[in-house]
Coordinates of C-alpha atoms and ligand atoms in Angstrom, one line a residue:
M1 CA 109.1 120.2 62.7
N2 CA 107.8 117.9 65.1
A3 CA 110.2 117.3 67.2
T4 CA 108.0 117.7 71.1
E5 CA 110.2 115.5 73.6
K6 CA 113.8 116.7 74.7
L7 CA 116.1 113.8 74.3
I8 CA 119.1 114.0 76.4
I9 CA 122.8 112.8 75.4
F10 CA 125.0 111.3 77.8
D11 CA 128.8 111.9 77.2
T12 CA 130.9 109.2 78.9
T13 CA 134.1 109.5 76.6
L14 CA 135.4 109.9 79.7
R15 CA 135.1 107.0 81.4
D16 CA 133.6 104.5 78.7
G17 CA 136.0 106.5 76.1
E18 CA 138.8 105.9 78.2
Q19 CA 138.1 102.6 78.8
S20 CA 139.3 102.0 75.1
P21 CA 142.6 100.4 75.6
G22 CA 145.4 103.1 74.8
A23 CA 143.3 105.2 74.7
S24 CA 144.5 106.9 78.8
M25 CA 143.8 111.2 79.7
T26 CA 145.8 113.5 82.3
K27 CA 143.0 115.0 84.7
D28 CA 143.6 118.1 83.1
E29 CA 143.7 116.5 79.4
K30 CA 140.1 115.5 81.4
V31 CA 138.8 119.1 81.4
R32 CA 139.3 120.2 78.2
I33 CA 137.5 117.8 76.8
A34 CA 134.9 117.6 79.7
K35 CA 135.0 121.3 78.6
S36 CA 134.2 120.8 75.8
L37 CA 131.5 118.9 76.0
E38 CA 129.7 121.6 78.0
R39 CA 130.7 123.4 75.0
M40 CA 128.6 121.6 73.2
R41 CA 126.1 122.0 76.1
V42 CA 125.7 117.5 76.4
D43 CA 123.6 116.9 79.5
V44 CA 125.5 114.9 80.7
I45 CA 129.0 114.3 81.5
E46 CA 129.8 112.0 82.9
A47 CA 133.4 112.0 84.3
G48 CA 134.7 109.1 85.1
F49 CA 135.1 106.5 87.9
P50 CA 136.0 108.0 91.2
I51 CA 136.9 104.5 93.0
A52 CA 138.9 103.2 89.9
S53 CA 142.5 105.0 91.5
P54 CA 143.3 108.5 93.6
G55 CA 143.9 109.9 90.1
D56 CA 140.6 109.1 88.7
F57 CA 138.8 110.6 91.7
E58 CA 140.6 114.1 91.3
S59 CA 140.0 113.7 87.8
V60 CA 136.1 113.4 88.5
Q61 CA 136.7 116.3 91.4
A62 CA 138.3 118.2 88.9
V63 CA 135.8 118.1 86.8
A64 CA 133.1 118.8 89.1
R65 CA 134.5 121.4 90.0
S66 CA 135.2 123.1 86.5
I67 CA 131.9 122.4 84.9
K68 CA 128.6 124.7 85.4
D69 CA 126.0 123.5 82.6
S70 CA 126.2 120.8 82.5
T71 CA 124.9 117.5 84.5
V72 CA 128.9 115.6 85.4
C73 CA 128.4 111.9 86.6
G74 CA 130.5 109.2 88.7
L75 CA 129.8 105.5 88.2
A76 CA 130.0 103.0 91.1
R77 CA 129.5 99.4 91.3
A78 CA 126.6 98.7 93.9
L79 CA 128.5 99.0 95.9
D80 CA 128.6 101.4 99.8
K81 CA 132.5 102.4 99.7
D82 CA 132.2 102.3 95.7
I83 CA 128.7 104.9 95.9
D84 CA 130.6 107.1 98.4
R85 CA 133.3 107.3 96.5
A86 CA 131.7 108.9 93.7
G87 CA 129.5 111.0 96.0
E88 CA 132.8 113.0 97.9
A89 CA 134.1 113.0 94.1
L90 CA 131.1 114.7 92.9
K91 CA 130.3 116.8 95.5
P92 CA 131.5 120.7 94.1
A93 CA 129.8 120.1 91.4
K94 CA 126.4 121.8 90.7
S95 CA 124.5 119.3 89.5
G96 CA 126.3 116.0 90.6
R97 CA 124.9 112.6 89.7
I98 CA 125.2 108.6 90.3
H99 CA 125.5 106.5 88.3
T100 CA 125.2 102.6 89.3
F101 CA 125.4 99.7 88.2
I102 CA 125.4 95.6 89.1
A103 CA 124.9 93.3 86.0
T104 CA 121.9 91.0 85.8
S105 CA 122.8 88.4 83.0
P106 CA 122.6 85.4 84.2
I107 CA 126.4 84.9 83.0
H108 CA 127.6 87.4 85.0
M109 CA 125.5 86.8 88.0
Q110 CA 127.0 83.3 87.8
A111 CA 130.1 83.1 86.3
K112 CA 130.8 86.5 87.4
L113 CA 129.0 87.5 89.9
R114 CA 128.3 84.4 92.1
M115 CA 125.4 85.6 93.3
Q116 CA 121.4 84.5 93.5
P117 CA 119.5 86.8 91.3
E118 CA 117.7 87.7 94.7
Q119 CA 120.5 89.4 95.8
V120 CA 121.1 91.1 92.8
L121 CA 117.8 93.2 93.6
E122 CA 118.8 93.2 96.8
Q123 CA 121.7 95.5 96.0
A124 CA 120.8 96.6 93.2
V125 CA 118.2 98.4 95.9
R126 CA 120.4 99.5 98.3
A127 CA 122.6 101.2 96.5
V128 CA 120.7 103.3 94.6
K129 CA 119.5 104.4 98.2
R130 CA 122.7 105.0 99.3
A131 CA 123.3 107.5 96.7
R132 CA 120.4 108.6 97.3
E133 CA 121.5 110.2 100.6
Y134 CA 124.2 112.1 98.2
T135 CA 121.5 113.3 95.8
D136 CA 118.3 113.1 93.9
N137 CA 120.2 112.4 90.4
V138 CA 120.6 109.0 91.0
E139 CA 121.4 107.1 87.2
F140 CA 120.7 102.3 87.5
S141 CA 121.9 100.5 85.3
P142 CA 121.7 96.4 85.0
E143 CA 125.0 95.7 82.8
D144 CA 125.0 93.1 80.6
A145 CA 121.1 93.6 80.0
G146 CA 120.7 92.8 76.4
R147 CA 121.6 89.2 77.1
S148 CA 119.4 88.9 80.8
E149 CA 116.2 87.3 81.6
I150 CA 112.5 90.7 80.8
D151 CA 111.6 89.5 83.9
F152 CA 114.0 90.0 86.5
L153 CA 114.6 93.3 84.5
C154 CA 111.0 93.5 85.1
R155 CA 111.3 93.5 89.2
I156 CA 115.4 95.1 89.3
I157 CA 113.9 98.0 87.3
E158 CA 110.5 98.1 89.2
A159 CA 112.4 97.8 93.1
V160 CA 115.1 100.6 91.7
I161 CA 113.1 102.9 90.2
D162 CA 110.0 103.3 93.6
A163 CA 114.3 102.6 95.7
G164 CA 114.9 106.2 94.0
A165 CA 116.3 105.6 90.9
N166 CA 115.9 108.8 88.2
T167 CA 117.4 107.3 85.4
I168 CA 117.2 103.2 84.1
N169 CA 119.7 103.3 81.4
I170 CA 119.4 100.0 80.0
P171 CA 123.1 98.4 78.3
D172 CA 123.8 96.2 75.6
T173 CA 127.2 95.0 77.5
V174 CA 128.4 93.3 74.7
G175 CA 127.4 94.8 71.8
Y176 CA 125.1 91.5 71.2
N177 CA 121.6 93.5 70.5
I178 CA 120.1 94.1 66.4
P179 CA 118.3 97.2 66.7
Q180 CA 114.7 95.6 65.8
Q181 CA 115.3 93.1 69.0
F182 CA 116.4 96.2 71.5
G183 CA 114.4 98.5 70.2
E184 CA 111.2 96.2 71.6
L185 CA 112.9 94.7 74.0
I186 CA 112.6 99.8 75.5
R187 CA 109.5 98.7 74.1
Q188 CA 108.3 96.2 76.5
L189 CA 110.1 97.5 79.5
I190 CA 109.0 100.8 79.0
E191 CA 105.2 98.9 78.6
R192 CA 105.8 96.3 81.5
V193 CA 107.5 98.0 84.6
P194 CA 103.8 99.7 86.5
N195 CA 106.0 103.0 87.8
S196 CA 108.3 103.5 84.7
D197 CA 106.7 106.8 84.0
K198 CA 108.7 108.0 87.1
A199 CA 112.2 107.8 85.2
V200 CA 113.7 108.3 82.4
F201 CA 114.6 105.6 80.5
S202 CA 118.0 105.7 78.2
V203 CA 120.3 102.7 76.6
H204 CA 124.4 102.2 76.3
C205 CA 125.3 100.3 73.3
H206 CA 128.9 98.5 72.6
N207 CA 129.5 98.4 68.5
D208 CA 130.7 94.7 68.7
L209 CA 128.1 93.8 65.5
G210 CA 129.1 97.6 63.8
L211 CA 125.4 98.3 65.7
A212 CA 125.9 100.5 68.7
V213 CA 124.1 103.7 66.7
S214 CA 121.6 101.4 64.8
N215 CA 120.3 99.9 68.9
S216 CA 120.5 103.8 69.7
L217 CA 118.5 104.9 67.3
A218 CA 115.4 102.0 68.0
S219 CA 115.4 102.5 71.6
V220 CA 115.1 106.0 70.7
L221 CA 112.3 105.2 68.4
N222 CA 111.0 102.9 71.4
G223 CA 110.2 105.4 74.4
A224 CA 114.3 105.7 75.1
R225 CA 115.8 109.3 75.9
Q226 CA 118.6 109.3 77.0
V227 CA 120.8 107.2 74.9
E228 CA 125.3 106.9 76.3
C229 CA 127.8 108.3 73.8
T230 CA 131.3 108.8 72.7
I231 CA 132.7 111.6 70.9
N232 CA 134.5 109.1 67.6
G233 CA 132.9 106.5 68.8
L234 CA 135.1 105.6 71.2
G235 CA 135.0 102.6 74.6
E236 CA 135.8 99.6 75.3
R237 CA 136.2 97.5 73.0
A238 CA 135.0 97.9 69.3
G239 CA 133.8 101.3 71.1
N240 CA 130.1 102.9 72.3
A241 CA 127.4 104.4 69.7
S242 CA 129.0 107.8 68.6
L243 CA 127.5 110.9 69.5
E244 CA 128.0 112.7 66.5
E245 CA 126.1 109.8 64.8
V246 CA 123.1 109.2 66.8
V247 CA 123.1 113.7 67.9
M248 CA 123.5 114.3 63.6
A249 CA 120.6 111.1 62.7
V250 CA 117.2 112.5 65.8
R251 CA 118.9 115.9 64.1
T252 CA 118.7 115.4 60.5
R253 CA 116.0 113.3 60.8
Q254 CA 113.5 115.6 62.3
D255 CA 111.0 113.8 60.1
F256 CA 110.8 111.0 62.0
F257 CA 112.0 111.4 65.5
T258 CA 109.6 113.0 67.7
C259 CA 112.7 114.6 69.7
D260 CA 115.2 116.3 69.4
T261 CA 118.7 116.9 71.9
T262 CA 119.2 120.5 72.7
L263 CA 123.1 120.3 71.5
D264 CA 125.3 122.4 69.3
T265 CA 126.2 120.6 66.6
T266 CA 129.0 122.7 65.6
Q267 CA 131.1 121.8 68.3
I268 CA 130.9 119.0 66.7
V269 CA 134.2 118.4 64.3
P270 CA 136.9 120.7 67.3
C271 CA 135.6 118.2 69.8
S272 CA 136.0 115.4 68.1
R273 CA 139.8 116.7 66.8
L274 CA 140.2 117.6 70.6
V275 CA 139.1 113.9 71.6
A276 CA 141.4 112.6 69.0
G277 CA 145.0 114.2 69.3
I278 CA 144.6 114.1 73.4
T279 CA 144.2 110.0 72.8
G280 CA 146.0 109.4 69.8
F281 CA 142.6 108.0 68.4
P282 CA 142.8 109.1 64.8
V283 CA 139.7 109.1 63.3
Q284 CA 139.4 107.6 59.3
P285 CA 139.1 109.5 56.1
N286 CA 135.7 108.4 56.2
K287 CA 133.9 108.4 59.6
A288 CA 130.8 110.1 59.5
I289 CA 130.4 113.2 60.3
V290 CA 133.6 113.9 61.6
G291 CA 135.9 111.8 59.7
A292 CA 138.4 114.8 56.9
N293 CA 136.0 113.0 53.2
A294 CA 132.3 113.5 55.5
F295 CA 131.4 116.2 53.2
A296 CA 133.8 115.9 50.3
H297 CA 133.1 114.8 46.3
E298 CA 135.5 113.5 44.7
S299 CA 133.0 111.8 41.5
G300 CA 132.4 114.5 38.7
I301 CA 128.8 113.9 39.0
H302 CA 128.6 115.1 42.3
Q303 CA 130.5 118.0 42.3
D304 CA 128.4 119.2 39.7
G305 CA 125.4 118.2 40.9
V306 CA 126.0 119.8 44.1
L307 CA 127.6 123.2 43.1
K308 CA 123.9 123.2 41.0
S309 CA 121.8 122.2 44.7
R310 CA 123.3 120.9 47.4
E311 CA 120.9 118.9 48.3
T312 CA 121.1 116.7 45.7
Y313 CA 124.1 115.5 47.4
E314 CA 124.5 116.6 50.7
I315 CA 122.4 116.0 53.4
M316 CA 123.5 117.8 56.2
R317 CA 125.4 121.3 55.7
A318 CA 129.2 121.3 57.2
Q319 CA 129.3 123.5 58.9
D320 CA 126.5 122.8 60.9
V321 CA 128.9 120.7 62.3
G322 CA 131.3 123.3 62.4
W323 CA 133.5 122.2 59.7
S324 CA 134.5 125.9 58.3
D325 CA 138.0 126.8 56.6
N326 CA 140.6 127.2 59.0
R327 CA 140.3 130.8 60.2
M328 CA 142.7 132.5 60.9
V329 CA 143.2 133.5 64.9
L330 CA 145.6 135.4 66.1
G331 CA 149.1 136.0 64.6
K332 CA 152.7 137.8 65.1
H333 CA 151.9 140.6 67.0
S334 CA 149.6 139.4 68.2
G335 CA 149.2 140.1 72.7
R336 CA 149.6 137.3 75.5
N337 CA 146.1 139.4 76.3
A338 CA 144.4 138.1 73.1
F339 CA 146.4 135.3 74.1
R340 CA 144.7 134.3 77.0
S341 CA 141.3 134.8 76.3
R342 CA 141.0 133.0 72.8
A343 CA 142.7 130.3 75.2
Q344 CA 139.0 130.2 77.1
E345 CA 137.3 130.3 74.8
L346 CA 138.7 127.3 74.1
G347 CA 138.5 125.5 77.5
V348 CA 142.1 126.8 79.2
E349 CA 142.2 128.3 82.1
F350 CA 146.2 128.8 83.1
A351 CA 146.8 127.5 86.6
S352 CA 148.7 129.8 87.0
E353 CA 150.3 133.6 85.3
E354 CA 153.3 131.2 85.1
D355 CA 151.9 129.0 83.2
L356 CA 150.0 131.4 80.3
N357 CA 153.6 133.4 80.2
E358 CA 155.0 129.5 78.8
T359 CA 152.7 128.7 76.3
F360 CA 152.2 132.6 75.9
S361 CA 156.5 132.0 74.7
R362 CA 156.2 128.5 72.4
F363 CA 152.8 130.7 70.8
K364 CA 155.5 133.3 70.4
D365 CA 158.3 130.9 68.8
L366 CA 155.1 129.8 66.4
A367 CA 153.9 132.3 65.2
D368 CA 157.8 133.4 63.9
K369 CA 157.7 129.8 62.4
K370 CA 154.2 130.3 60.7
H371 CA 152.3 133.4 60.0
E372 CA 148.6 132.4 60.9
I373 CA 147.4 131.1 63.5
F374 CA 144.6 129.0 63.7
D375 CA 142.3 127.8 66.7
E376 CA 143.4 124.2 65.7
D377 CA 146.7 125.0 65.8
I378 CA 146.1 126.8 69.4
Q379 CA 145.1 123.7 71.0
A380 CA 148.2 121.2 69.5
L381 CA 150.6 123.8 71.4
I382 CA 148.6 123.4 74.6
T383 CA 147.8 120.3 74.9
E384 CA 151.3 119.6 74.6
T385 CA 153.4 122.2 76.8
G386 CA 151.6 120.0 78.9
F387 CA 150.5 123.5 80.5
S388 CA 149.5 121.7 84.0
A389 CA 151.5 118.3 84.3
E390 CA 152.6 118.2 87.9
N391 CA 155.4 116.4 87.3
E392 CA 157.4 116.9 84.5
H393 CA 160.7 115.2 85.2
Y394 CA 162.6 115.7 81.3
K395 CA 162.4 118.8 78.8
L396 CA 162.8 118.8 76.2
V397 CA 166.3 121.7 76.0
S398 CA 167.8 121.4 72.4
L399 CA 168.2 118.9 69.8
K400 CA 170.1 118.1 66.3
V401 CA 169.9 115.8 64.5
C402 CA 172.2 114.8 61.3
S403 CA 169.5 112.7 58.1
E404 CA 171.5 112.9 54.8
T405 CA 171.5 110.9 51.4
G406 CA 173.3 107.7 51.9
E407 CA 174.6 107.7 55.8
T408 CA 172.9 106.5 58.2
P409 CA 170.6 109.4 60.7
N410 CA 171.9 110.6 64.0
A411 CA 170.2 112.9 66.4
S412 CA 171.8 114.6 69.8
I413 CA 169.8 115.4 72.3
T414 CA 170.0 117.7 75.6
L415 CA 167.0 117.0 77.8
L416 CA 165.9 118.3 81.8
A417 CA 166.2 115.7 83.6
D418 CA 164.9 117.1 87.3
G419 CA 166.4 119.8 86.7
A420 CA 170.2 118.7 85.8
E421 CA 171.4 118.8 82.0
K422 CA 172.1 116.1 79.5
H423 CA 173.2 113.9 77.0
G424 CA 172.1 111.7 74.7
S425 CA 173.0 110.9 70.6
A426 CA 172.3 107.4 69.1
S427 CA 171.8 106.3 65.4
G428 CA 169.2 104.4 64.1
G429 CA 166.9 104.3 60.4
G430 CA 165.7 107.1 60.2
P431 CA 166.1 110.4 62.7
V432 CA 163.2 110.4 64.1
D433 CA 164.6 107.1 65.4
A434 CA 167.6 108.6 66.2
A435 CA 166.0 110.4 68.2
F436 CA 163.4 108.3 70.4
K437 CA 167.1 106.2 70.9
A438 CA 169.0 109.1 72.8
I439 CA 165.8 110.3 74.7
E440 CA 166.4 106.8 75.7
M441 CA 170.2 106.7 76.3
I442 CA 169.3 109.8 78.8
A443 CA 165.6 107.7 80.6
E444 CA 166.4 104.6 80.1
S445 CA 162.7 103.9 80.7
N446 CA 162.2 100.7 78.3
A447 CA 158.7 101.1 77.7
Q448 CA 157.7 99.4 74.2
L449 CA 156.7 101.6 72.2
Q450 CA 152.7 101.0 70.6
L451 CA 152.4 103.7 68.5
Y452 CA 153.5 106.4 66.5
S453 CA 151.0 108.6 64.5
V454 CA 151.7 112.7 62.6
N455 CA 149.5 114.7 61.2
N456 CA 148.8 117.0 59.4
I457 CA 147.2 120.2 61.7
T458 CA 146.5 122.0 59.2
S459 CA 146.3 122.2 55.8
G460 CA 150.3 123.1 53.8
T461 CA 153.7 122.6 54.2
D462 CA 153.9 125.3 57.4
S463 CA 151.5 123.2 59.0
Q464 CA 152.1 122.1 62.4
G465 CA 152.6 118.5 62.3
E466 CA 151.1 116.4 66.0
V467 CA 152.3 113.6 66.9
T468 CA 150.8 110.8 69.3
V469 CA 153.3 108.3 70.6
R470 CA 152.4 105.7 72.9
L471 CA 154.3 104.0 75.3
E472 CA 153.1 100.7 77.2
K473 CA 155.7 99.6 80.0
A474 CA 154.4 96.4 82.5
G475 CA 150.2 97.0 81.3
R476 CA 150.3 100.7 81.7
I477 CA 150.2 102.8 78.7
V478 CA 150.1 106.8 78.4
N479 CA 150.5 108.9 75.2
G480 CA 152.5 111.9 74.4
Q481 CA 151.5 114.6 72.6
G482 CA 153.6 116.8 70.1
A483 CA 153.0 119.0 67.8
D484 CA 156.2 121.9 66.0
T485 CA 156.5 122.8 62.8
D486 CA 159.5 120.4 62.4
I487 CA 157.9 116.7 63.4
V488 CA 160.9 115.6 64.2
I489 CA 160.8 118.2 67.4
A490 CA 157.5 117.4 67.8
S491 CA 158.4 113.9 67.6
A492 CA 160.7 113.9 70.6
N493 CA 158.0 116.2 72.3
A494 CA 155.9 114.1 72.4
Y495 CA 158.1 110.8 73.3
V496 CA 159.0 113.4 76.5
N497 CA 155.6 114.1 77.2
A498 CA 154.6 110.4 77.1
L499 CA 157.9 109.6 79.4
N500 CA 156.5 111.8 81.9
K501 CA 153.0 111.1 82.2
L502 CA 154.7 106.7 82.4
I503 CA 156.5 108.5 85.1
T504 CA 153.6 110.0 87.3
P505 CA 151.8 107.0 89.5
A506 CA 148.5 105.2 88.6
R507 CA 146.2 102.1 89.0
R508 CA 143.5 102.2 87.5
A509 CA 140.7 100.0 87.8
H510 CA 138.2 98.8 86.1
P511 CA 134.1 98.9 86.9
Q512 CA 133.3 95.4 85.0
L513 CA 136.2 93.3 85.8
G514 CA 135.7 94.1 89.7
D515 CA 138.9 94.3 91.2
V516 CA 138.5 97.1 92.6
Ligands
KIV1 O1 128.7 98.7 79.5 C1 128.1 99.0 80.4 O2 127.2 98.1 80.7 C2 128.9 100.1 80.9 C3 128.3 99.6 82.1 C4 129.7 100.6 83.1 C5 126.7 101.3 81.9 O3 129.9 100.0 80.7
ZN2 ZN1 129.8 100.9 78.3

């Protein structure tokens, strides 16, 4: 191994990842993901864009309070009000960073900002100085750097480093660059900016041409020492560089790279599953590292080779990225303390004894139906219970479904709606359709169903089905989760969970659109 330098991993799943249409997360969900990233020893966690909405502010604050071993970062446009809001949200952080940005490409400066380059430079410097009043850890991004003029980039980068920025992040905002070209841009910036040795150079690549990981790696080979990425490659449009691919490429090819991360890669698969479950964005089976088939050998020749010597067809060990046989962790006879401590190991702190009791009672119900309870089951149980969801307007009390060959399925449902029992009954194309219609009879939300997906959590027919329901109403998109060994009940719970989130008010603005 010839690695001498550290490669900083900056995860933006909670910020850019959440900009994937439909991938909204609640505050508690963000804290759970942040804890999973902390367990993986991610260096910097970008927790959100505090000015965007009160919900975003609270989420960044909650992550800042809960995370001790990673730096927590908040995004801010190069505006006083954004920076002040980010500074405020990050106050509880043990280690906090403000990430401020302004566009530098001709098209963005002219068409979006309607500003002259000199004004942009002045605003960037002012923003960095203001951010330094809150923290000595300040990152600056010239947005759309991948389409900016290099002379102007050099000038603005030199000025913001002088103003106190210690990380310079070069975004390929629209995913337009090609690896050789982007790597060369990084090399030239580091070479030409006179004070470049005073900052860490970072990259943030989007995947519009499928090149986000390649562009990131080309940059690392040319001197970048921070990569911004997301779990499962989540992110705006086609997504960001996928954390697992960047990290494992550098780790696996230590003969080639002169730097390495300090991540615990065995946490990659559990974190990927958590993010997929919460966001409702499933991982494609052939996705590198975290796809279900990433280590599966189908052809006889490959199987034979791997049996004789693993290295014939495998360049990484499945267990090094966290693929392990499902480990039975708890069972029917496990007590409340064992359950609490396993949940804690998974990064879950119960807000109150009541929350613990409710989740534990659901665990006992599950243990009656299913002999062996795995970590994945516990994660799903907690995701679904939404134990600390502030606004639980609806709760499923009972569901009866009749489904018979040749007959139209019918569902009768009882919900607790703001404390009062309400009943609904409806027929549908199938039992799930009937159950959703029965819920709608009561809730009358008129929301549009955008996605319905079912995944088995573990193997076997007694596995829990994990259901995601995505609802949209008036432009707002939410994901609801449900898990149960009975998939119709899991589906009804997922629908109810989504309705509860839809009722919770939220207003979010988009960092790149300047609509705050
Ligand atoms: O893609 C982008 O340019 C961004 C910036 C805010 C860094 O997400
Ligand atoms: Zn981005």
